[in-house]
Coordinates of C-alpha atoms and ligand atoms in Angstrom, one line a residue:
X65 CA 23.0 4.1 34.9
X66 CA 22.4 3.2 31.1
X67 CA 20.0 4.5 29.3
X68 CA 17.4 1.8 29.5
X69 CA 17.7 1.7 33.2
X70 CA 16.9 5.5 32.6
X71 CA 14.0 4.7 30.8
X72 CA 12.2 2.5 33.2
X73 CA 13.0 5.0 35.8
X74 CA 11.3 7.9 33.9
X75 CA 8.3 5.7 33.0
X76 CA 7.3 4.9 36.3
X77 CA 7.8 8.4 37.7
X78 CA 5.3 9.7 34.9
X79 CA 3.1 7.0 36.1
X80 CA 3.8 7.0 39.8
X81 CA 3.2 3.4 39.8
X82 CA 4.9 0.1 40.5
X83 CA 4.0 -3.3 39.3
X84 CA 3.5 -4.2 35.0
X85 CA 2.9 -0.9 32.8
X86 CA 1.2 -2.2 29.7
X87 CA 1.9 -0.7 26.7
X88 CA -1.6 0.4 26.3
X89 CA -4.5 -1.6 27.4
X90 CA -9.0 -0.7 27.5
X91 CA -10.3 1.1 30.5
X92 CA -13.9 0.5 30.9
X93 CA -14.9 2.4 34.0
X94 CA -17.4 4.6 32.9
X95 CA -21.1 3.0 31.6
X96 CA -19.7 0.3 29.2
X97 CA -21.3 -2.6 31.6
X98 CA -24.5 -0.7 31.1
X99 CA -24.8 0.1 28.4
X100 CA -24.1 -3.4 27.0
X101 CA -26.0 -5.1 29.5
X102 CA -29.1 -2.9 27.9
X103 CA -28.6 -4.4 24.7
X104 CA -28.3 -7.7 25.5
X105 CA -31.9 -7.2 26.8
X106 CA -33.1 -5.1 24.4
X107 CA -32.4 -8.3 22.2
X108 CA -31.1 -5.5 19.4
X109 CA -27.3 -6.9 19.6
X110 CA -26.7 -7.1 15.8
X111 CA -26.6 -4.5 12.8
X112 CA -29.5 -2.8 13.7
X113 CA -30.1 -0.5 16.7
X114 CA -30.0 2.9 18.8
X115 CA -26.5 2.6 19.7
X116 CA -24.9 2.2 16.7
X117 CA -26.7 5.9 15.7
X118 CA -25.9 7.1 18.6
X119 CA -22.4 6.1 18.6
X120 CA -22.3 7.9 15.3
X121 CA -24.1 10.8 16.1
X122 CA -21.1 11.2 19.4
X123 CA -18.8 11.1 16.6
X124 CA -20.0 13.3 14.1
X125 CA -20.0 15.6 17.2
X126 CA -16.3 15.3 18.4
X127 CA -14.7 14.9 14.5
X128 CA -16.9 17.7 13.2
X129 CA -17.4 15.3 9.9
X130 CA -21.2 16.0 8.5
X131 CA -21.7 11.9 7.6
X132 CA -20.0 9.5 9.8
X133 CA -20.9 5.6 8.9
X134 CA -19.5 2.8 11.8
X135 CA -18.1 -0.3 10.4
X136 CA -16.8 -3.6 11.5
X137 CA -13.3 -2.7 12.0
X138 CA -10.8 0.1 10.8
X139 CA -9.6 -2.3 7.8
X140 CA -12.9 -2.7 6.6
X141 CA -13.5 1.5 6.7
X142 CA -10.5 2.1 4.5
X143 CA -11.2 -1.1 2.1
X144 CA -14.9 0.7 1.8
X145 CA -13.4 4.5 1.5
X146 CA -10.9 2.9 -1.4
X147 CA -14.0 1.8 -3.1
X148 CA -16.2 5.0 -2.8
X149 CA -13.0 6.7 -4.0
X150 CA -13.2 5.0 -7.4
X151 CA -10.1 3.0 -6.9
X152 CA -10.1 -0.5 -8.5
X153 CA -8.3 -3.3 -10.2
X154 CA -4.6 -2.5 -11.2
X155 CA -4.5 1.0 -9.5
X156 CA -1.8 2.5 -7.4
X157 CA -2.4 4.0 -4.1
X158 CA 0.3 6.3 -2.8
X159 CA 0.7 5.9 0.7
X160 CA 3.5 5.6 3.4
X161 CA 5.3 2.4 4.3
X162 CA 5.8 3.5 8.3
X163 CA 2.2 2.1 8.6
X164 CA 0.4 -1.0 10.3
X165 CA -0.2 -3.2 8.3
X166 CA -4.1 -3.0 7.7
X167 CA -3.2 0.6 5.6
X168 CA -2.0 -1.6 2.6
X169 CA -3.6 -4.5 3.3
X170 CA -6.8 -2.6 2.7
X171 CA -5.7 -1.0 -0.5
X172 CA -4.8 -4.9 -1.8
X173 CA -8.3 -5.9 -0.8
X174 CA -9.5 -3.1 -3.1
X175 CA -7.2 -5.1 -6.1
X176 CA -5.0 -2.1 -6.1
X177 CA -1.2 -2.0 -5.2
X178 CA 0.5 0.3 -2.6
X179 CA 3.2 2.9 -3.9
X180 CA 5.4 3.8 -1.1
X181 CA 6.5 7.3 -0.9
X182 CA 8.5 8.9 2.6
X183 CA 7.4 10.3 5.7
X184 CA 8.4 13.6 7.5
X185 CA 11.2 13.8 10.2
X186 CA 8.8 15.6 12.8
X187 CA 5.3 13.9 11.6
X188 CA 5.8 11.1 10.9
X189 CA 2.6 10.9 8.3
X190 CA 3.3 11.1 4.8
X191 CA 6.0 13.6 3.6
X192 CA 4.1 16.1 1.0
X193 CA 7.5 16.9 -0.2
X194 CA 8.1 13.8 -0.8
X195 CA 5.0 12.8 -2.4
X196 CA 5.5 15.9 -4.6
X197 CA 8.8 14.3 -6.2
X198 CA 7.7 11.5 -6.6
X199 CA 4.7 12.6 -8.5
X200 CA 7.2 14.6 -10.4
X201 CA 10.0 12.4 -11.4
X202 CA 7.4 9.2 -11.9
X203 CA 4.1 10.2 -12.7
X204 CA 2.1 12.1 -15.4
X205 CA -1.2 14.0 -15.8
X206 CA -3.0 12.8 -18.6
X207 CA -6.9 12.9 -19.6
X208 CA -6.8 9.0 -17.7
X209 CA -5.8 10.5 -14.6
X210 CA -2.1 10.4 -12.9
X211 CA 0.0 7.9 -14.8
X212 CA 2.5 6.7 -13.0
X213 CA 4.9 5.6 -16.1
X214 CA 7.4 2.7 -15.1
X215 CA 3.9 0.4 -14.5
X216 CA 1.7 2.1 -17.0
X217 CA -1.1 2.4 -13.8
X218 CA -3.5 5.1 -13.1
X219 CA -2.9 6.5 -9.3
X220 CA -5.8 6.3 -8.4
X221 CA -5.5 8.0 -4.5
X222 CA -3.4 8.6 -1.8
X223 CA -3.7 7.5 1.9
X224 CA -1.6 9.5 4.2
X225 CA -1.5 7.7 8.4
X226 CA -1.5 10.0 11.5
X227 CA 1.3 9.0 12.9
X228 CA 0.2 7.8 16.8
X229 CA -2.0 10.3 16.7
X230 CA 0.4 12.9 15.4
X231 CA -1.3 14.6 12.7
X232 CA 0.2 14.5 9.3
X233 CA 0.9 18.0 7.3
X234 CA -2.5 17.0 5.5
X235 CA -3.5 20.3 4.0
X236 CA -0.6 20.4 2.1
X237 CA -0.7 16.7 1.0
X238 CA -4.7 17.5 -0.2
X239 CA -3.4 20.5 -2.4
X240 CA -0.7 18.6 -4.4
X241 CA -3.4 15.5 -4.8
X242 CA -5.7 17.6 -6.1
X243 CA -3.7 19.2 -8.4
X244 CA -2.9 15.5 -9.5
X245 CA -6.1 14.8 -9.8
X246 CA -5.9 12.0 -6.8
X247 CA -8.0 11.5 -4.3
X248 CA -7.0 11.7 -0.4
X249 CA -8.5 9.2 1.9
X250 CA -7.1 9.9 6.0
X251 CA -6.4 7.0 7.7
X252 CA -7.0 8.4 11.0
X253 CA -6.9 4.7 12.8
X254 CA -5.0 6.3 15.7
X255 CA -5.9 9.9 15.8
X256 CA -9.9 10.2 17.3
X257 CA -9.1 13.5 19.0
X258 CA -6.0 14.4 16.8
X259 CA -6.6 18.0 15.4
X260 CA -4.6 20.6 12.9
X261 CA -5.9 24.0 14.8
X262 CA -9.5 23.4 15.5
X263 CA -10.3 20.3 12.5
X264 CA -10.1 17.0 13.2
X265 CA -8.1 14.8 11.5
X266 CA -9.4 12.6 9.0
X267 CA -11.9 15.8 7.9
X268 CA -9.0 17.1 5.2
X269 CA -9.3 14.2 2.8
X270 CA -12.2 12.9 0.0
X271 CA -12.9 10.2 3.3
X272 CA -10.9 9.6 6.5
X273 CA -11.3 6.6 8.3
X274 CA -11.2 5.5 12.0
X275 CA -10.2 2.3 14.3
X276 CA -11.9 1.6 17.7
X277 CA -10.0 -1.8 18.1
X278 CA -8.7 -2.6 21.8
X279 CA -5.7 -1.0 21.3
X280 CA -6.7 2.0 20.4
X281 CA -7.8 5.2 22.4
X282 CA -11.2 4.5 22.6
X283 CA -12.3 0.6 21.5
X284 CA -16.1 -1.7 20.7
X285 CA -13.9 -4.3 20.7
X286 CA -13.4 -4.4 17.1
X287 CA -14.4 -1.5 14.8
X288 CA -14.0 0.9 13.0
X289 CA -15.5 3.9 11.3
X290 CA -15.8 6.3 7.9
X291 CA -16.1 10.0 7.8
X292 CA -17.1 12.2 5.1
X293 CA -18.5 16.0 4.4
X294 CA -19.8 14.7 1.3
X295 CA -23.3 13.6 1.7
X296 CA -23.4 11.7 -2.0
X297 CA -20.3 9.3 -0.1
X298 CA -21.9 9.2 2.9
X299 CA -25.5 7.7 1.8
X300 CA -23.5 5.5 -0.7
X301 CA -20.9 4.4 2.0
X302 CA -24.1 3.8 4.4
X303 CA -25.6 1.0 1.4
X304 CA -22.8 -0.5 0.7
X305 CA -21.5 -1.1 4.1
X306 CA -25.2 -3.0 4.8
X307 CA -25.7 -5.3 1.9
X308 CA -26.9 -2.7 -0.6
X309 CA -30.3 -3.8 0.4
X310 CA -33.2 -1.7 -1.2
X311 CA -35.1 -0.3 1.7
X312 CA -38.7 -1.9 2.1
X313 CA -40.1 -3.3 4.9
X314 CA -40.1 -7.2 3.9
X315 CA -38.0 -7.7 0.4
X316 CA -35.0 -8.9 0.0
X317 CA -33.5 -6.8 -3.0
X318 CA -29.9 -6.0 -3.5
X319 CA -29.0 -3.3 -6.3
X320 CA -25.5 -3.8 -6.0
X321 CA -22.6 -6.2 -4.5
X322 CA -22.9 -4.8 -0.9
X323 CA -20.6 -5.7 2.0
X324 CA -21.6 -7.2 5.7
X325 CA -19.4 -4.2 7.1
X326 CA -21.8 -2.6 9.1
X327 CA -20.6 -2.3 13.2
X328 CA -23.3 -4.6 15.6
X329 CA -25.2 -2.6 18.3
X330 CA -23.4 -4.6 20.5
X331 CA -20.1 -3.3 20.1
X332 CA -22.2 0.5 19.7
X333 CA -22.7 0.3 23.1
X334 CA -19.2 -0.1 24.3
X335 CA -18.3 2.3 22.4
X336 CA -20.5 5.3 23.3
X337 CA -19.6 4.4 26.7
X338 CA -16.0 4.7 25.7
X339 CA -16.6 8.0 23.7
X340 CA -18.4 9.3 26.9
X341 CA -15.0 9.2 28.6
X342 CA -12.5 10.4 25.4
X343 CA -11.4 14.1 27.0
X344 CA -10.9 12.9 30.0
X345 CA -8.8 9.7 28.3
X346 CA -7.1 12.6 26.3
X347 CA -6.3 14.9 28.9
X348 CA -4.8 12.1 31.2
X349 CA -2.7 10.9 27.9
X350 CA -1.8 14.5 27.4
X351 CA -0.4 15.3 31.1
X352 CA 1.6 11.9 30.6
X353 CA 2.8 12.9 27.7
X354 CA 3.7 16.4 29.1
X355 CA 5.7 14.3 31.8
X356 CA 7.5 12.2 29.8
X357 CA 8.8 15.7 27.7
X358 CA 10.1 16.7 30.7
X359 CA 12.4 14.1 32.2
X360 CA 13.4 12.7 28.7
X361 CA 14.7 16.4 27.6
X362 CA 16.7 15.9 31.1
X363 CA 18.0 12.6 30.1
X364 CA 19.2 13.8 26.4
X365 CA 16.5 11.2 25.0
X366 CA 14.6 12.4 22.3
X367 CA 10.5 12.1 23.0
X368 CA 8.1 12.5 19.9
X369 CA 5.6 15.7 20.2
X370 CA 3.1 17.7 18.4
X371 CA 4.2 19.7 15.6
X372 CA 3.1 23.5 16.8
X373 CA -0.3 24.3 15.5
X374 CA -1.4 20.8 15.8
X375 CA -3.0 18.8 18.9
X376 CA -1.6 14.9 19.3
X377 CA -4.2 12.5 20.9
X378 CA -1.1 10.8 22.3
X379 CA -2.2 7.5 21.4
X380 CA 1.2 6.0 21.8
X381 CA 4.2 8.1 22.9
X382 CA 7.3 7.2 21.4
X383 CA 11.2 8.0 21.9
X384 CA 14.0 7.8 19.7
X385 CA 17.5 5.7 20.1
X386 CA 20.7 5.9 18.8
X387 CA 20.6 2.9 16.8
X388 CA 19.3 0.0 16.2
X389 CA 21.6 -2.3 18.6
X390 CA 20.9 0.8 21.6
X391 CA 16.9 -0.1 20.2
X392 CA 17.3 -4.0 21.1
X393 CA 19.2 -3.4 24.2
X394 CA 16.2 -0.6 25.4
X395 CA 13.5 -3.6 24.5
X396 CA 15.5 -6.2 26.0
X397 CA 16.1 -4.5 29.4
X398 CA 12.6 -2.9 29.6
X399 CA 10.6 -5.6 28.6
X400 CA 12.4 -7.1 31.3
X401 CA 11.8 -4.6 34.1
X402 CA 7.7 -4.8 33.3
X403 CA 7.8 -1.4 31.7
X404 CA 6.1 -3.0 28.1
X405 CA 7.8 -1.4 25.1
X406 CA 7.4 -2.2 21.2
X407 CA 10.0 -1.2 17.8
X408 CA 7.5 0.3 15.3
X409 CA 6.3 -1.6 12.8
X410 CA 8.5 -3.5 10.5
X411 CA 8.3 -1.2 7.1
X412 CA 5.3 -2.3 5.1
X413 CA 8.2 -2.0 1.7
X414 CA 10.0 -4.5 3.3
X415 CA 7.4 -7.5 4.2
X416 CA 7.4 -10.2 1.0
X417 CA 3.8 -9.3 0.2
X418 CA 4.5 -5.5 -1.0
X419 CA 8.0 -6.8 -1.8
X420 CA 7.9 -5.7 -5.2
X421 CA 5.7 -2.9 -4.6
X422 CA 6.5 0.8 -6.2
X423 CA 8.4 3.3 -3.9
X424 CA 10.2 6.2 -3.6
X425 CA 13.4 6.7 -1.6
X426 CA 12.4 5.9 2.0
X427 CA 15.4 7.0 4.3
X428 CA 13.6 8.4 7.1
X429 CA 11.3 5.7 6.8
X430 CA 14.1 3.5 7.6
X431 CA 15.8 5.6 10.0
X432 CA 13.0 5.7 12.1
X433 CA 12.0 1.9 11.9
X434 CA 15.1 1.2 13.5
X435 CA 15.4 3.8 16.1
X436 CA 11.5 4.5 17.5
X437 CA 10.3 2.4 20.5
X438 CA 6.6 2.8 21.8
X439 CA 6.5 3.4 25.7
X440 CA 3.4 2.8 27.8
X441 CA 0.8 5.5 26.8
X442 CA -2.8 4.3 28.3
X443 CA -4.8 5.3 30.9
X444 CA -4.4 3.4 33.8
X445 CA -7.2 1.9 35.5
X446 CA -7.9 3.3 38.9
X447 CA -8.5 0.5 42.0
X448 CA -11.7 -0.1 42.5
Ligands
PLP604 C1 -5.5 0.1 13.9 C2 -5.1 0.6 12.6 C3 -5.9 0.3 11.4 C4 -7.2 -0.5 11.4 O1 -7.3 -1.4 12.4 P1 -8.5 -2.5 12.6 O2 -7.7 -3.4 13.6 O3 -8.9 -3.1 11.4 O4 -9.6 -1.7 13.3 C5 -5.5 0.9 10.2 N1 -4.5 1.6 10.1 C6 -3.7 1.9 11.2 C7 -2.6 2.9 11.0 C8 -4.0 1.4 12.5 O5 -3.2 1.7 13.5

């Protein structure tokens, strides 16, 4: 049997289930239609109402984070957190290149430029050994800030990614940034859940920032949200996500150039539904995951876990190939069977639009990007 046949056999024992295994698709059999339905009539389906501070409230409670402010989406949180964090115009951002997308994206919307520095072989977040040589061998401390001296531009703060959930060796990344003088903003997109002993990810950093977009462990559809223990951030991060508009009860004045990032009650609602329902999405993602240990030690194919000490939400479970041509042939054949699989993302280094972008070496970036495939992770909905 090859080993991709292997694979679709051990995905649909872990599921016990026949039939198309999406990669990771919304489950909304809890009080979602309620909930929505509710607002609709309440006529409060916009930026204002009781879901959207409730839905906050529920996740100041399960992150531990003493200011939590929902926004539009996850790209819009970090773009905000950049901005609270003092970075602007001409900065560098440190942060890893085994990322979606929206992680530098976001840090070019705040008119910075990424750096890219490695990741860990086991965490797949940001390498603080990495980042440490990096700071050494480019960068200087200076009265400004951290120089980094081939560009002449202040680095202005560093974004480490939870890896799939995985969490990233964060406490060490926040000592060496502070020591720099750099400021650490999470982006916990894919880790609700995700905890080093008992803290939550995305609690470590200046800000950490989450992502409740439909692919993600819990969704509103689109959204996203901010988390902070300082409560300076947090009322600043609460004005400028909603217009910067004074408070008053008929005036329209602005004391600052605000942002329309602010998540509608609308999607609230779906959301505190879905948050309702996130240990038992988390303990069903965690027995799969437990599963999949099990029969891909037997097979001799590497499955990512949980560093010790740590607790993965399991967003996406991911193994490792041999190469990249055993990589295409696994996507190929399993694609094929209906067991849906994905590469990681193409490294963010190597896309034209961070082309040209700083970086350190990034070896286990690359080794990585062409050996990890995403395998169906998500709850699966039960018959009706
Ligand atoms: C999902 C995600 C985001 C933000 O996503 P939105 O779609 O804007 O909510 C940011 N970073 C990472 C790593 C993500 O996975």
């Amino acid at each position: 049997m090859s080993r991709a046949t292997t694979i679709v056999q051990i995905v649909r024992d872990a599921y016990r289930a026949e039939g198309f295994l999406p990669l990771h698709a919304p489950v909304f059999q809890g009080n979602e239609s309620a909930y929505v339905q509710a607002t609709i009539e309440s006529t409060f389906v916009s930026s204002v109402g009781a879901y959207v501070d409730q839905f906050e409230a529920m996740l100041r409670e399960i992150t531990g984070a003493s200011h939590v402010i929902a926004t539009t989406n996850g790209t819009t949180a970090l773009h905000m957190s950049l901005l609270l964090a003092g970075v602007g115009r001409d900065d560098l951002v440190i942060t890893q290149s085994l990322s979606f997308v929206a992680t530098a994206n976001s840090i070019a919307h705040a008119g910075a430029t990424p750096a890219f520095v490695d990741v860990d072989a086991d965490s797949y977040g940001l390498s603080h050994t990495a980042l440490k040589a990096f700071l050494e061998s480019e960068c200087v401390l200076t009265n400004a800030g951290c120089i980094h001296r081939a560009t002449g531009r202040r680095v202005a703060a560093c974004v480490p990614m939870h890896s799939f959930g995985l969490p990233a060796r964060i406490e060490e990344i926040v000592e060496i940034a502070t020591a720099w003088r750099i400021s650490v903003i999470e982006d916990a997109a894919e880790a609700l859940g995700s905890k080093i002993g008992s803290r939550h990810c995305g609690t470590f950093g200046k800000l950490g920032t989450l992502s409740f977009n439909g692919n993600k462990i819990v969704t509103t559809g689109g959204g996203g949200a901010i988390m902070t223990n300082d409560p300076e951030l947090g009322k600043r991060a609460k004005h400028l996500t909603t217009t910067a508009k004074v408070p008053h009860r008929w005036r329209f004045e602005h004391d600052a150039i605000g942002f329309n990032f602010r998540l509608p009650n609308l999607n609230a609602a779906l959301g505190c539904a879905q948050l309702e329902q996130l240990d038992a999405f988390i303990a069903y993602k965690r027995d799969l995951a437990q599963r999949y240990s099990e029969a891909f030690a037997k097979a001799d194919i590497p499955f990512v876990t949980e560093r010790p000490g740590t607790t993965s939400n399991y967003w996406l479970c991911a193994i490792l190939l041999k190469d990249l041509a055993e990589r295409d042939e696994c996507l190929e054949i399993t694609n094929e069977a209906g067991v849906m699989t994905r590469p990681i993302w193409e490294p963010l280094h190597t896309l034209p639009m961070f082309s040209s972008a700083p970086r350190g070496p990034l070896e286990v970036t690359q080794e990585i990007a062409s050996r990890l495939i995403n395998i169906p992770s998500g709850v699966l909905r039960q018959p009706a």
